[in-house]
Coordinates of C-alpha atoms in Angstrom, one line a residue:
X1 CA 26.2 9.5 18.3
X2 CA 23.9 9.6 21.4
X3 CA 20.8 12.0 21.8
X4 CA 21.4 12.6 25.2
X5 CA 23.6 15.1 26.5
X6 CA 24.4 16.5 29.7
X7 CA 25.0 20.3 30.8
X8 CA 28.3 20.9 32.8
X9 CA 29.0 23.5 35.1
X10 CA 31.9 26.2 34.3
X11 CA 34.3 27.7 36.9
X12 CA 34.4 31.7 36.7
X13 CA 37.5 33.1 35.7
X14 CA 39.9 34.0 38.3
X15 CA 41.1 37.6 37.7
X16 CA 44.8 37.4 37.6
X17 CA 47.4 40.1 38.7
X18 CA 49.6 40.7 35.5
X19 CA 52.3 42.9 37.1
X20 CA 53.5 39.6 38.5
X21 CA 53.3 37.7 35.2
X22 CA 57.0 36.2 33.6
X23 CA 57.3 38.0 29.9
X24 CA 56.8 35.3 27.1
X25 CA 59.8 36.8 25.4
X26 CA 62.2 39.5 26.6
X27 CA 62.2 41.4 23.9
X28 CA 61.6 45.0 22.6
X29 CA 58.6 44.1 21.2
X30 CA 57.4 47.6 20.4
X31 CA 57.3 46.9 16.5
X32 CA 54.9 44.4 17.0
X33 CA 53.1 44.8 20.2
X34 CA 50.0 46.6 18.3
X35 CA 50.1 43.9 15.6
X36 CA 46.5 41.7 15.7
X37 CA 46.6 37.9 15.9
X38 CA 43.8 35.6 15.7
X39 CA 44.3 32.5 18.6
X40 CA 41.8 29.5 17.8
X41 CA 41.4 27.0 21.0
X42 CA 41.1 23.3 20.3
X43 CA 37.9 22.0 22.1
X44 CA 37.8 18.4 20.9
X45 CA 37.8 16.5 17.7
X46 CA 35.4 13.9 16.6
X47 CA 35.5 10.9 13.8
X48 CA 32.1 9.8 12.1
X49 CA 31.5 8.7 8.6
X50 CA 30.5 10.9 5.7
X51 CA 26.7 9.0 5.7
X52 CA 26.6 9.5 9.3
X53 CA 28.0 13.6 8.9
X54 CA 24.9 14.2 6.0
X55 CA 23.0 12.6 8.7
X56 CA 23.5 15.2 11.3
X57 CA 20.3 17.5 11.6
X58 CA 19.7 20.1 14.3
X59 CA 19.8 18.8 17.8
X60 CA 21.8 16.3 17.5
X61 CA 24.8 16.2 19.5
X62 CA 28.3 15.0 18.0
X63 CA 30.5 13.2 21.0
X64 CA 34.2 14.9 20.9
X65 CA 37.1 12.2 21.9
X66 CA 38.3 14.8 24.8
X67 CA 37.4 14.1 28.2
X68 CA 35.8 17.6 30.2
X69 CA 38.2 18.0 32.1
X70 CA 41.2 17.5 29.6
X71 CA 43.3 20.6 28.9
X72 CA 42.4 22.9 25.9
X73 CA 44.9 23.7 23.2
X74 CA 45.6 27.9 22.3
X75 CA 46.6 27.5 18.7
X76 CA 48.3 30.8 17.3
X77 CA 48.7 30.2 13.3
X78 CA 47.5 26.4 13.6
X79 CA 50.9 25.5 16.2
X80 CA 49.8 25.0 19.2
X81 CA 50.9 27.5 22.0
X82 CA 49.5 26.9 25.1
X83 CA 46.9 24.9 27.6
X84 CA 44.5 25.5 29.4
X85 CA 40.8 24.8 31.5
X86 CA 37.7 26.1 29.7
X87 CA 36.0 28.7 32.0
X88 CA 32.8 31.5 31.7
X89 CA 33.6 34.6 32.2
X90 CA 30.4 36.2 32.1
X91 CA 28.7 34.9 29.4
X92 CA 31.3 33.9 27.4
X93 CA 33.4 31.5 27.4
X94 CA 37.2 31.7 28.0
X95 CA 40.5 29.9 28.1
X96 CA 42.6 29.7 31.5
X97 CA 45.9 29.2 30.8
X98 CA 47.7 26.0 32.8
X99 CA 51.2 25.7 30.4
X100 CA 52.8 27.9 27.9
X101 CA 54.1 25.4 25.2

């Protein structure tokens, strides 16, 4: 664990004309198409021992293996989706997607 960390700057989100987007699937998907899923994006993972994870108190800052600038997983139902580059968009944060898995 180290106590330093360092702030890193976020691209803005392009805006991206979807009327020229390929269709995932070419399907009638009018069944489905108002059904609600939940996506989860995998930022990083990290490994520590249980002494050092009861050790943790606020302000501390947990290292993740992932390099910045490694791609993000899109996880739909815990199987992984699609990658992409963690951007702001406003001020949230969002997920550009580079490859649909």
């Amino acid at each position: 664990m180290s106590n330093t960390a360092e702030r890193i700057e976020l691209d803005e989100a392009l805006s991206v004309d979807n009327n020229k987007a390929v269709p995932l699937l070419k399907r009638d998907m009018s069944l489905v198409k108002h059904v609600m899923v939940e996506l989860t994006v995998d930022v990083g993972t990290a490994e520590m021992s249980v002494d050092a994870l009861f050790a943790l108190k606020t302000g501390d800052v947990v290292t993740l293996l992932q390099q910045v600038n490694e791609p993000m997983t899109l996880r739909l139902d815990g199987k992984a989706v699609a990658r992409g580059s963690l951007v702001a968009v406003g001020d949230n944060f969002g997920i550009q997607i580079g490859d649909i898995l």
